[in-house]
Coordinates of C-alpha atoms in Angstrom, one line a residue:
X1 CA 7.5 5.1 -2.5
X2 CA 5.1 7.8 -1.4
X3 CA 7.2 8.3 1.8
X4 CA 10.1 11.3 0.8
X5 CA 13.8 10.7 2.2
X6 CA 13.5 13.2 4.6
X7 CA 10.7 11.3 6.6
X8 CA 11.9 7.7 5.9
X9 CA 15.0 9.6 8.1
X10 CA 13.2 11.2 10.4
X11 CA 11.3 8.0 11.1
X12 CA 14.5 5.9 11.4
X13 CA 13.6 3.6 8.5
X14 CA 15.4 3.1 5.4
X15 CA 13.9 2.8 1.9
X16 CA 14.4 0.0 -0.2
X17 CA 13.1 -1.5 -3.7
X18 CA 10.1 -3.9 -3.5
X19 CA 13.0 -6.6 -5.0
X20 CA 14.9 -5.9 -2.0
X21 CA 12.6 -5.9 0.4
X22 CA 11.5 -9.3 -0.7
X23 CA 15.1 -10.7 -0.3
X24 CA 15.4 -9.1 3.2
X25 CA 12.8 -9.2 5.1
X26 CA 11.6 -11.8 7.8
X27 CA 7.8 -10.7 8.1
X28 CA 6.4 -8.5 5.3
X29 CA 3.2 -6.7 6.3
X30 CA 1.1 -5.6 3.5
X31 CA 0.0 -1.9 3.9
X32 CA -1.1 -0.5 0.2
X33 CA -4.5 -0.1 -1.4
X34 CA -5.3 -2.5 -4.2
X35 CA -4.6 -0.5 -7.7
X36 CA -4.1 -1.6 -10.9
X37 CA 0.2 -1.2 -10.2
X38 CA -0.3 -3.5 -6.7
X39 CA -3.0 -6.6 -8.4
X40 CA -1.1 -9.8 -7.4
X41 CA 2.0 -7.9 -6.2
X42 CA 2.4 -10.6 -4.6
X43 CA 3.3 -13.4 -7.2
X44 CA 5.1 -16.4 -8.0
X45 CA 8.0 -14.5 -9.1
X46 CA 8.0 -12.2 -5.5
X47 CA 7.5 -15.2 -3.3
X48 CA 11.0 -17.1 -5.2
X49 CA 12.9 -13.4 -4.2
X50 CA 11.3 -14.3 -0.5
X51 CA 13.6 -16.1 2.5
X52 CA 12.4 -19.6 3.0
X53 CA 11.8 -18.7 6.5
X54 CA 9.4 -15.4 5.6
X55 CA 5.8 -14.8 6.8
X56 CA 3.4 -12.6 5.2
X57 CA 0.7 -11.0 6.4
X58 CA -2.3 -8.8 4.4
X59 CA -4.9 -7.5 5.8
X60 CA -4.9 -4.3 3.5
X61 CA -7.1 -5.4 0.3
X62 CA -7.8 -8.7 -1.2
X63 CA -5.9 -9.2 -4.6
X64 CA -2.5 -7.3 -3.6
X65 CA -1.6 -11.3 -2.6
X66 CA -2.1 -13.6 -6.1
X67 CA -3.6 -16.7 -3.6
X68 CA -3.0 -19.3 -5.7
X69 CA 1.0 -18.4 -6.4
X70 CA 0.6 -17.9 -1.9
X71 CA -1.1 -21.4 -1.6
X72 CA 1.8 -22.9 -3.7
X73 CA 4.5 -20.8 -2.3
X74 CA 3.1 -22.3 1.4
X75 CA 2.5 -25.9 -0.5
X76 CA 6.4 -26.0 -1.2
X77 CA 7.5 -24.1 1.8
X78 CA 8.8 -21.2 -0.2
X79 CA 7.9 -19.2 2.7
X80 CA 7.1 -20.4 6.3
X81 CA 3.7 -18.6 6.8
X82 CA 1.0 -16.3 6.1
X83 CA -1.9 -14.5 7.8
X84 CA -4.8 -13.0 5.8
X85 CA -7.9 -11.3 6.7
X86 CA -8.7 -10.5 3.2
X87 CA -9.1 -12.1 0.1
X88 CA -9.7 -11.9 -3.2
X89 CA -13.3 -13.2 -3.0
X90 CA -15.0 -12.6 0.9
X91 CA -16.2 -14.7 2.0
X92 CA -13.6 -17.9 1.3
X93 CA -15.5 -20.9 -0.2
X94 CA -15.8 -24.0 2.0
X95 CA -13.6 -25.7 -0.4
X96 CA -10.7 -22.9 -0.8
X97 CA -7.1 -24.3 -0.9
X98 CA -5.8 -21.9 1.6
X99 CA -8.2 -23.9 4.3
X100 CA -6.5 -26.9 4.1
X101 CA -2.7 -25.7 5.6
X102 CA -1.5 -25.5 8.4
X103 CA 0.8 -22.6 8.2
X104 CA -1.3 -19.9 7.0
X105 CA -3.5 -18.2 9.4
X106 CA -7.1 -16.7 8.1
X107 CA -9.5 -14.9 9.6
X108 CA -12.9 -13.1 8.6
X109 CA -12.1 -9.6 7.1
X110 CA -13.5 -7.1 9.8
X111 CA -11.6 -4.1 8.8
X112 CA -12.9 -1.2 11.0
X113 CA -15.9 -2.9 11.7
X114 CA -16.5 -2.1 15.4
X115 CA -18.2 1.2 16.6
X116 CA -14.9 2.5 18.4
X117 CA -12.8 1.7 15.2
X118 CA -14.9 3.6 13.5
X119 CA -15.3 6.3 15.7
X120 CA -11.5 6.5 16.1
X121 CA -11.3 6.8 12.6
X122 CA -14.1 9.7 12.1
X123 CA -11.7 11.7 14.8
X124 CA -8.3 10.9 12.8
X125 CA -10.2 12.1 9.9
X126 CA -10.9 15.4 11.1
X127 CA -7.9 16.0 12.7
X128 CA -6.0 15.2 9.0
X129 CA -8.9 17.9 7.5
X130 CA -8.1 20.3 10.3
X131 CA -4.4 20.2 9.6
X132 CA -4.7 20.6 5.7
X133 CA -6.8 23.4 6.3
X134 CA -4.9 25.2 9.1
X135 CA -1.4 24.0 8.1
X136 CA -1.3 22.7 4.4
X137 CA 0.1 19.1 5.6
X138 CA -1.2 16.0 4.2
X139 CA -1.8 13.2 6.3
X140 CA -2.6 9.2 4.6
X141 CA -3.4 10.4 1.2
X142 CA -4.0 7.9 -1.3
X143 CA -3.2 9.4 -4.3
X144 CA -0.8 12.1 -2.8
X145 CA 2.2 12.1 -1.5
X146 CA 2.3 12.9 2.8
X147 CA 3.7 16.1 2.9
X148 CA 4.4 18.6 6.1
X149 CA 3.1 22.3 6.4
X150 CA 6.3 23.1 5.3
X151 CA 6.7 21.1 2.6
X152 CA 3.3 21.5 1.2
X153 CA 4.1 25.3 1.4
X154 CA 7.7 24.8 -0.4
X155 CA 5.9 22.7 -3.2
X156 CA 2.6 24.7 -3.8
X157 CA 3.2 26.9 -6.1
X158 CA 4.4 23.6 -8.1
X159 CA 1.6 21.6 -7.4
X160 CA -0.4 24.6 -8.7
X161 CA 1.5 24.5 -11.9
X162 CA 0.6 20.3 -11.9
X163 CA -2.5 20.9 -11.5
X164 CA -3.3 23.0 -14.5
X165 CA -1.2 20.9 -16.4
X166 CA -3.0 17.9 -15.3
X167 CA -6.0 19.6 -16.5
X168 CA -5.0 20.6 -20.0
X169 CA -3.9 17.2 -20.5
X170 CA -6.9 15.8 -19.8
X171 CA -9.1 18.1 -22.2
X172 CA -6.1 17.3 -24.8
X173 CA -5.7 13.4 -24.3
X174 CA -9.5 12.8 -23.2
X175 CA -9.4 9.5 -21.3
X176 CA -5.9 8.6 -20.9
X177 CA -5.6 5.4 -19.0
X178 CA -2.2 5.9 -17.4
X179 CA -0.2 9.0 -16.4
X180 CA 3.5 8.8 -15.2
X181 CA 5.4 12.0 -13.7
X182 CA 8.9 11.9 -12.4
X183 CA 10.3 14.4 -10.4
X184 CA 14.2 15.2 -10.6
X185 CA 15.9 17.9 -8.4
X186 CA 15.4 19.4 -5.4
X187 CA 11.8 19.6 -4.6
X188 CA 11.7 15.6 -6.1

């Protein structure tokens, strides 16, 4: 998880595998961008881990939910419900399987469509720019981890270090397709 310990406790939630989430959870609402590591996340083999009584809801990115495994997971009551306003292919054809239950709901994706979504969002932006600039903290991220003016300060001269290293490797690899770093210690 991109969230660190400390904040997971500071926000009074506790972190769990994706395995165990799926075996716990009553409503699972889909928050994550659609990389290669999150296509068809969700799966035949999560919705079997999945309570009978579960309802899932994306609205992140189409393709995180597998919507054939979800129409037969709904089909045979694997799980009790869904809501989607994304899907793998906008907008759904006339004809798509999901259409034809009656415990999924599905609505158009609209995202941040309205002008005061979107102006809401230009002014979270530049508050999250303001504080990396002022403070060193980093807010939503997608391919860092959220880190507070502390921690950011704690961790830079390590991220400095990643960063040329990051670097070198990619003038001595020259295309790799998949980097994996894993963090041990204190500052993990």
């Amino acid at each position: 998880p991109v969230l660190s310990a400390e904040e997971a406790k500071r926000l009074g939630v506790e972190l769990v595998s994706f395995d165990e989430l799926l075996t716990r959870a009553d409503l699972i609402s889909i928050h994550t961008p659609l990389v290669p590591s999150t296509k068809y996340l969700f799966n035949d083999a999560a919705f079997a881990k999945m309570k009978k009584n579960a309802l899932l809801m994306n609205a992140a990115r189409g393709g995180i939910v597998e919507e054939a495994a979800l129409v037969r997971a709904l089909e045979s009551k694997k799980i009790r419900g869904a809501a989607l306003d994304v899907f793998e292919k906008e907008p759904l054809a006339a004809d798509h399987p999901l259409l034809k239950l009656d415990n999924v709901v599905l609505a158009p994706h609209l995202g941040a469509s309205t002008d005061e979504a979107q102006e809401r969002v230009g002014v979270q932006i530049a508050h999250q720019i303001v504080a990396y600039l002022k403070h060193g903290t980093i807010e939503n991220g997608v391919n860092v981890p959220s880190l507070s003016g502390d921690a950011a300060q704690k961790l830079a001269p390590h991220l400095e270090v990643a960063r040329r290293l990051g670097r070198l490797l990619a003038q001595l690899a020259g295309g790799a397709r998949e980097i994996r770093v894993t963090a041990y210690g204190e500052l993990a």
